[in-house]
Amino acid sequence: MATTTPLPFPKRLIKKGEADATLVKAVQAALKGHGYGPFTAVGVFDAQMAAVVKLFQAQNVDSQGNALVVDGEIGRFTWGALFGVAAATAAPAPSSPLMLQALGVAASQIGQMEVPLGSNRGPMVDLYLKATGVPLTGNPDARAWCMAFVYWAFDQGAAHLGTPNVAPRTAGCLDHWGRARFVPGAVRITSAEALADLSLVKPGQVFICDFGHGLGHAGIVERVLPDGRLVTVEGNTNNDGSRSGVGVFRLERRKLSDKLLKGLVDYSAC
């Protein structure tokens, strides 16, 4: 196997239709160096090259020994496997006082559980729900509280700082994502953008998952690990990362490469 000269990751996805022919040639050369190819169109990222990339991804792991996502696109971890460049941990980016305060409030709730379990109720859970105006009676499935927990944490943080709570008042995860675009200074970062550039990930950001059919999940980011996993504090979950769990947990299960992760909301400029 040929030795591949390490190249720094360009901080964006390289995929079919890539316009930078020089970059594509470098990737093709790296793939050939690992024994993958040939390529009929030099410098062109076409369907044939995407298939070769998928084969490489299926047969290789990242620098941490984790399986690569087989999608035919070259993100930071496939790049690292190709060029022998370990994915570095980004230095924590500056967060706003509100985001850090909200994270601290959320972390203080780790271990809080529903009472009784499975009811979407409890002394603290009721406070989370009330913060967003969700009725405490009726069908338990109608009062999922993961987003309410996030809003409550931001609301408590804002009260402590004596500043406005810029987070949209909603118990809906996808509603939060949609309404955040209208908050002055708020920035929505897609999971692909964050995966390409880990420095975009900040403590106190809100992560949003989209499971389809209007179902979602949310929590607060604590930090990002070298392999692209997020350390999060989230409610209405469990140790398996369920979107309908029974308590508040600190987890290391959310992956920036997960297609269910819609993105992050950053309120640091608000």
mmCIF file of C-alpha atoms in Angstrom:
data_model
loop_
_atom_site.group_PDB
_atom_site.id
_atom_site.type_symbol
_atom_site.label_atom_id
_atom_site.label_comp_id
_atom_site.label_asym_id
_atom_site.label_seq_id
_atom_site.Cartn_x
_atom_site.Cartn_y
_atom_site.Cartn_z
ATOM 1 C CA MET A 1 0.000 0.000 0.000
ATOM 2 C CA ALA A 2 1.357 3.406 -0.961
ATOM 3 C CA THR A 3 2.024 6.064 1.645
ATOM 4 C CA THR A 4 -0.464 8.933 1.396
ATOM 5 C CA THR A 5 0.776 12.424 2.140
ATOM 6 C CA PRO A 6 -1.366 13.876 4.974
ATOM 7 C CA LEU A 7 -3.534 16.801 3.915
ATOM 8 C CA PRO A 8 -5.612 19.008 6.208
ATOM 9 C CA PHE A 9 -9.362 18.511 5.985
ATOM 10 C CA PRO A 10 -10.971 21.369 3.975
ATOM 11 C CA LYS A 11 -13.786 21.718 6.539
ATOM 12 C CA ARG A 12 -16.609 20.814 4.165
ATOM 13 C CA LEU A 13 -18.129 17.728 2.630
ATOM 14 C CA ILE A 14 -16.645 16.516 -0.646
ATOM 15 C CA LYS A 15 -19.286 14.683 -2.672
ATOM 16 C CA LYS A 16 -20.613 13.954 -6.153
ATOM 17 C CA GLY A 17 -20.449 17.086 -8.291
ATOM 18 C CA GLU A 18 -17.511 18.632 -6.383
ATOM 19 C CA ALA A 19 -16.243 21.613 -8.415
ATOM 20 C CA ASP A 20 -12.641 21.606 -7.158
ATOM 21 C CA ALA A 21 -10.917 19.230 -9.590
ATOM 22 C CA THR A 22 -7.579 19.523 -7.783
ATOM 23 C CA LEU A 23 -9.194 18.421 -4.530
ATOM 24 C CA VAL A 24 -10.939 15.521 -6.261
ATOM 25 C CA LYS A 25 -7.645 14.417 -7.836
ATOM 26 C CA ALA A 26 -6.020 14.380 -4.387
ATOM 27 C CA VAL A 27 -8.826 12.204 -3.035
ATOM 28 C CA GLN A 28 -8.630 9.879 -6.023
ATOM 29 C CA ALA A 29 -4.878 9.547 -5.522
ATOM 30 C CA ALA A 30 -5.425 8.738 -1.839
ATOM 31 C CA LEU A 31 -8.018 6.103 -2.712
ATOM 32 C CA LYS A 32 -5.635 4.551 -5.247
ATOM 33 C CA GLY A 33 -2.927 4.580 -2.584
ATOM 34 C CA HIS A 34 -5.200 2.414 -0.451
ATOM 35 C CA GLY A 35 -5.898 0.083 -3.377
ATOM 36 C CA TYR A 36 -9.249 1.499 -4.484
ATOM 37 C CA GLY A 37 -10.095 2.519 -8.045
ATOM 38 C CA PRO A 38 -9.410 3.002 -10.915
ATOM 39 C CA PHE A 39 -11.197 6.176 -12.003
ATOM 40 C CA THR A 40 -12.187 6.757 -15.615
ATOM 41 C CA ALA A 41 -12.779 10.487 -15.080
ATOM 42 C CA VAL A 42 -9.729 12.020 -13.391
ATOM 43 C CA GLY A 43 -10.633 15.015 -11.235
ATOM 44 C CA VAL A 44 -14.370 14.336 -11.507
ATOM 45 C CA PHE A 45 -16.453 13.190 -8.533
ATOM 46 C CA ASP A 46 -19.081 11.167 -10.380
ATOM 47 C CA ALA A 47 -21.287 8.196 -9.512
ATOM 48 C CA GLN A 48 -18.413 5.775 -10.132
ATOM 49 C CA MET A 49 -16.190 7.603 -7.648
ATOM 50 C CA ALA A 50 -19.025 7.723 -5.096
ATOM 51 C CA ALA A 51 -19.299 3.933 -5.369
ATOM 52 C CA VAL A 52 -15.548 3.571 -4.777
ATOM 53 C CA VAL A 53 -15.787 5.857 -1.739
ATOM 54 C CA LYS A 54 -18.627 3.718 -0.355
ATOM 55 C CA LEU A 55 -16.511 0.592 -0.751
ATOM 56 C CA PHE A 56 -13.623 2.270 1.068
ATOM 57 C CA GLN A 57 -15.961 3.376 3.863
ATOM 58 C CA ALA A 58 -17.425 -0.116 4.220
ATOM 59 C CA GLN A 59 -13.976 -1.675 4.607
ATOM 60 C CA ASN A 60 -12.207 0.876 6.819
ATOM 61 C CA VAL A 61 -12.529 2.623 10.182
ATOM 62 C CA ASP A 62 -11.721 6.089 11.472
ATOM 63 C CA SER A 63 -8.745 7.019 13.650
ATOM 64 C CA GLN A 64 -10.705 6.022 16.769
ATOM 65 C CA GLY A 65 -11.515 2.567 15.384
ATOM 66 C CA ASN A 66 -15.153 3.403 14.695
ATOM 67 C CA ALA A 67 -16.942 2.299 11.527
ATOM 68 C CA LEU A 68 -17.220 4.956 8.843
ATOM 69 C CA VAL A 69 -20.624 6.101 7.611
ATOM 70 C CA VAL A 70 -21.149 4.490 4.199
ATOM 71 C CA ASP A 71 -22.668 7.347 2.211
ATOM 72 C CA GLY A 72 -20.243 7.973 -0.653
ATOM 73 C CA GLU A 73 -19.406 11.411 0.716
ATOM 74 C CA ILE A 74 -16.105 12.452 2.250
ATOM 75 C CA GLY A 75 -16.459 14.116 5.625
ATOM 76 C CA ARG A 76 -13.791 14.658 8.250
ATOM 77 C CA PHE A 77 -13.611 11.011 9.368
ATOM 78 C CA THR A 78 -13.445 9.454 5.917
ATOM 79 C CA TRP A 79 -10.840 12.116 5.082
ATOM 80 C CA GLY A 80 -8.852 11.144 8.168
ATOM 81 C CA ALA A 81 -8.966 7.476 7.210
ATOM 82 C CA LEU A 82 -7.789 8.313 3.681
ATOM 83 C CA PHE A 83 -4.976 10.687 4.583
ATOM 84 C CA GLY A 84 -3.984 9.387 8.012
ATOM 85 C CA VAL A 85 -5.020 12.592 9.740
ATOM 86 C CA ALA A 86 -6.675 12.043 13.113
ATOM 87 C CA ALA A 87 -9.761 14.118 13.762
ATOM 88 C CA ALA A 88 -8.651 16.755 16.219
ATOM 89 C CA THR A 89 -10.775 17.991 19.071
ATOM 90 C CA ALA A 90 -11.736 21.565 18.376
ATOM 91 C CA ALA A 91 -10.976 24.137 21.034
ATOM 92 C CA PRO A 92 -14.205 25.166 22.771
ATOM 93 C CA ALA A 93 -15.671 28.135 20.938
ATOM 94 C CA PRO A 94 -16.882 31.134 22.961
ATOM 95 C CA SER A 95 -20.420 30.755 24.262
ATOM 96 C CA SER A 96 -22.722 33.410 25.634
ATOM 97 C CA PRO A 97 -23.348 33.764 29.380
ATOM 98 C CA LEU A 98 -26.945 32.660 28.804
ATOM 99 C CA MET A 99 -25.933 29.482 26.981
ATOM 100 C CA LEU A 100 -23.419 28.563 29.684
ATOM 101 C CA GLN A 101 -25.915 29.352 32.432
ATOM 102 C CA ALA A 102 -28.586 27.237 30.724
ATOM 103 C CA LEU A 103 -26.113 24.363 30.432
ATOM 104 C CA GLY A 104 -25.284 24.663 34.120
ATOM 105 C CA VAL A 105 -28.957 24.669 35.070
ATOM 106 C CA ALA A 106 -29.602 21.633 32.878
ATOM 107 C CA ALA A 107 -26.641 19.751 34.370
ATOM 108 C CA SER A 108 -27.966 20.444 37.870
ATOM 109 C CA GLN A 109 -31.032 18.376 36.966
ATOM 110 C CA ILE A 110 -29.167 15.201 35.989
ATOM 111 C CA GLY A 111 -30.836 12.339 37.839
ATOM 112 C CA GLN A 112 -34.294 13.904 37.961
ATOM 113 C CA MET A 113 -36.873 11.253 37.069
ATOM 114 C CA GLU A 114 -40.548 11.070 36.221
ATOM 115 C CA VAL A 115 -42.907 10.222 39.078
ATOM 116 C CA PRO A 116 -44.265 7.684 38.405
ATOM 117 C CA LEU A 117 -41.941 6.447 35.676
ATOM 118 C CA GLY A 118 -43.505 6.598 32.227
ATOM 119 C CA SER A 119 -46.072 9.224 33.181
ATOM 120 C CA ASN A 120 -44.350 12.311 31.737
ATOM 121 C CA ARG A 121 -45.092 13.868 35.134
ATOM 122 C CA GLY A 122 -43.279 14.481 38.412
ATOM 123 C CA PRO A 123 -42.432 17.426 40.701
ATOM 124 C CA MET A 124 -39.660 18.763 38.449
ATOM 125 C CA VAL A 125 -41.085 17.485 35.160
ATOM 126 C CA ASP A 126 -44.251 19.457 35.895
ATOM 127 C CA LEU A 127 -42.165 22.624 36.239
ATOM 128 C CA TYR A 128 -40.493 21.977 32.882
ATOM 129 C CA LEU A 129 -43.872 21.484 31.214
ATOM 130 C CA LYS A 130 -45.488 24.497 32.879
ATOM 131 C CA ALA A 131 -42.674 26.713 31.581
ATOM 132 C CA THR A 132 -43.960 26.141 28.045
ATOM 133 C CA GLY A 133 -47.670 26.018 28.902
ATOM 134 C CA VAL A 134 -48.165 22.291 28.311
ATOM 135 C CA PRO A 135 -51.271 20.913 30.134
ATOM 136 C CA LEU A 136 -50.452 18.424 32.880
ATOM 137 C CA THR A 137 -53.554 16.307 32.312
ATOM 138 C CA GLY A 138 -54.689 14.046 29.510
ATOM 139 C CA ASN A 139 -52.732 11.601 27.377
ATOM 140 C CA PRO A 140 -49.117 11.277 28.627
ATOM 141 C CA ASP A 141 -47.933 10.998 25.013
ATOM 142 C CA ALA A 142 -49.147 14.557 24.450
ATOM 143 C CA ARG A 143 -46.713 15.990 26.981
ATOM 144 C CA ALA A 144 -43.258 14.912 25.835
ATOM 145 C CA TRP A 145 -40.948 17.176 27.806
ATOM 146 C CA CYS A 146 -37.456 17.141 26.256
ATOM 147 C CA MET A 147 -37.888 20.560 24.595
ATOM 148 C CA ALA A 148 -39.763 21.933 27.595
ATOM 149 C CA PHE A 149 -36.757 20.975 29.716
ATOM 150 C CA VAL A 150 -34.426 22.900 27.387
ATOM 151 C CA TYR A 151 -36.656 25.976 27.465
ATOM 152 C CA TRP A 152 -36.942 25.795 31.265
ATOM 153 C CA ALA A 153 -33.142 25.638 31.587
ATOM 154 C CA PHE A 154 -32.759 28.724 29.386
ATOM 155 C CA ASP A 155 -35.532 30.492 31.294
ATOM 156 C CA GLN A 156 -33.907 29.770 34.651
ATOM 157 C CA GLY A 157 -30.536 30.867 33.287
ATOM 158 C CA ALA A 158 -31.974 34.123 31.953
ATOM 159 C CA ALA A 159 -33.672 34.853 35.279
ATOM 160 C CA HIS A 160 -30.403 34.273 37.129
ATOM 161 C CA LEU A 161 -28.539 36.635 34.803
ATOM 162 C CA GLY A 162 -31.323 39.203 34.683
ATOM 163 C CA THR A 163 -31.435 39.038 30.883
ATOM 164 C CA PRO A 164 -34.203 38.154 28.391
ATOM 165 C CA ASN A 165 -34.674 34.523 27.447
ATOM 166 C CA VAL A 166 -34.100 34.478 23.681
ATOM 167 C CA ALA A 167 -35.069 30.807 23.266
ATOM 168 C CA PRO A 168 -38.501 30.370 21.636
ATOM 169 C CA ARG A 169 -41.168 29.352 24.153
ATOM 170 C CA THR A 170 -42.278 26.018 22.786
ATOM 171 C CA ALA A 171 -42.340 22.355 23.777
ATOM 172 C CA GLY A 172 -41.961 21.313 20.138
ATOM 173 C CA CYS A 173 -38.470 20.345 18.989
ATOM 174 C CA LEU A 174 -39.022 21.003 15.292
ATOM 175 C CA ASP A 175 -41.043 24.097 16.154
ATOM 176 C CA HIS A 176 -38.015 25.386 18.073
ATOM 177 C CA TRP A 177 -35.799 24.787 15.030
ATOM 178 C CA GLY A 178 -38.247 26.601 12.776
ATOM 179 C CA ARG A 179 -38.790 29.569 15.077
ATOM 180 C CA ALA A 180 -35.084 29.978 15.860
ATOM 181 C CA ARG A 181 -34.513 31.346 12.357
ATOM 182 C CA PHE A 182 -36.502 34.431 13.353
ATOM 183 C CA VAL A 183 -34.561 35.107 16.577
ATOM 184 C CA PRO A 184 -32.167 38.028 15.910
ATOM 185 C CA GLY A 185 -28.591 36.770 16.122
ATOM 186 C CA ALA A 186 -29.489 33.083 16.413
ATOM 187 C CA VAL A 187 -27.622 30.742 14.069
ATOM 188 C CA ARG A 188 -28.842 27.338 12.917
ATOM 189 C CA ILE A 189 -25.991 24.952 12.123
ATOM 190 C CA THR A 190 -26.732 21.765 10.225
ATOM 191 C CA SER A 191 -25.190 18.525 11.423
ATOM 192 C CA ALA A 192 -23.153 18.346 8.196
ATOM 193 C CA GLU A 193 -21.722 21.819 8.791
ATOM 194 C CA ALA A 194 -20.823 20.951 12.381
ATOM 195 C CA LEU A 195 -19.261 17.636 11.372
ATOM 196 C CA ALA A 196 -17.120 19.380 8.764
ATOM 197 C CA ASP A 197 -15.921 21.986 11.273
ATOM 198 C CA LEU A 198 -16.036 20.914 14.932
ATOM 199 C CA SER A 199 -15.077 24.440 16.008
ATOM 200 C CA LEU A 200 -18.692 25.428 15.265
ATOM 201 C CA VAL A 201 -19.868 23.326 18.214
ATOM 202 C CA LYS A 202 -20.237 25.350 21.413
ATOM 203 C CA PRO A 203 -21.282 24.520 24.969
ATOM 204 C CA GLY A 204 -24.897 25.484 25.541
ATOM 205 C CA GLN A 205 -26.102 25.011 21.983
ATOM 206 C CA VAL A 206 -29.459 23.313 21.513
ATOM 207 C CA PHE A 207 -29.381 20.133 19.429
ATOM 208 C CA ILE A 208 -32.450 19.065 17.473
ATOM 209 C CA CYS A 209 -33.211 15.576 16.153
ATOM 210 C CA ASP A 210 -35.843 14.925 13.487
ATOM 211 C CA PHE A 211 -37.397 11.440 13.466
ATOM 212 C CA GLY A 212 -39.962 12.259 10.783
ATOM 213 C CA HIS A 213 -43.751 12.600 11.010
ATOM 214 C CA GLY A 214 -43.334 15.650 13.249
ATOM 215 C CA LEU A 215 -41.447 13.727 15.933
ATOM 216 C CA GLY A 216 -38.239 15.117 17.368
ATOM 217 C CA HIS A 217 -35.915 15.255 20.334
ATOM 218 C CA ALA A 218 -33.780 18.001 21.851
ATOM 219 C CA GLY A 219 -31.161 18.678 24.483
ATOM 220 C CA ILE A 220 -28.235 20.931 25.341
ATOM 221 C CA VAL A 221 -24.687 20.379 24.106
ATOM 222 C CA GLU A 222 -21.909 20.193 26.689
ATOM 223 C CA ARG A 223 -18.982 19.462 24.338
ATOM 224 C CA VAL A 224 -17.910 17.498 21.269
ATOM 225 C CA LEU A 225 -15.580 14.478 21.351
ATOM 226 C CA PRO A 226 -12.821 13.759 18.789
ATOM 227 C CA ASP A 227 -14.943 11.110 17.060
ATOM 228 C CA GLY A 228 -17.807 13.541 16.445
ATOM 229 C CA ARG A 229 -20.000 12.396 19.314
ATOM 230 C CA LEU A 230 -21.721 15.061 21.354
ATOM 231 C CA VAL A 231 -21.726 15.074 25.139
ATOM 232 C CA THR A 232 -25.223 16.293 25.956
ATOM 233 C CA VAL A 233 -27.597 16.962 28.819
ATOM 234 C CA GLU A 234 -31.139 16.028 27.874
ATOM 235 C CA GLY A 235 -34.481 15.292 29.450
ATOM 236 C CA ASN A 236 -37.229 12.791 28.623
ATOM 237 C CA THR A 237 -34.558 10.242 27.727
ATOM 238 C CA ASN A 238 -32.615 7.319 29.217
ATOM 239 C CA ASN A 239 -29.167 5.754 28.958
ATOM 240 C CA ASP A 240 -30.045 4.397 25.503
ATOM 241 C CA GLY A 241 -30.816 7.878 24.153
ATOM 242 C CA SER A 242 -34.568 7.351 23.788
ATOM 243 C CA ARG A 243 -36.730 10.296 22.719
ATOM 244 C CA SER A 244 -39.381 9.207 25.221
ATOM 245 C CA GLY A 245 -37.385 8.171 28.276
ATOM 246 C CA VAL A 246 -38.003 8.814 31.944
ATOM 247 C CA GLY A 247 -35.375 11.248 33.217
ATOM 248 C CA VAL A 248 -32.570 13.757 32.766
ATOM 249 C CA PHE A 249 -29.257 12.224 31.691
ATOM 250 C CA ARG A 250 -25.794 13.195 30.496
ATOM 251 C CA LEU A 251 -25.160 11.176 27.341
ATOM 252 C CA GLU A 252 -22.354 10.594 24.848
ATOM 253 C CA ARG A 253 -24.486 8.911 22.183
ATOM 254 C CA ARG A 254 -25.452 11.668 19.752
ATOM 255 C CA LYS A 255 -23.299 11.666 16.621
ATOM 256 C CA LEU A 256 -22.874 14.604 14.275
ATOM 257 C CA SER A 257 -22.863 12.025 11.470
ATOM 258 C CA ASP A 258 -26.301 10.736 12.488
ATOM 259 C CA LYS A 259 -28.822 11.523 9.745
ATOM 260 C CA LEU A 260 -31.498 12.004 12.427
ATOM 261 C CA LEU A 261 -29.588 14.949 13.901
ATOM 262 C CA LYS A 262 -31.063 17.996 12.199
ATOM 263 C CA GLY A 263 -28.582 20.437 13.658
ATOM 264 C CA LEU A 264 -27.618 22.845 16.425
ATOM 265 C CA VAL A 265 -29.033 26.218 17.413
ATOM 266 C CA ASP A 266 -26.485 28.776 18.599
ATOM 267 C CA TYR A 267 -27.718 31.749 20.648
ATOM 268 C CA SER A 268 -24.273 33.162 21.483
ATOM 269 C CA ALA A 269 -24.745 36.245 19.279
ATOM 270 C CA CYS A 270 -28.186 37.115 20.660
#
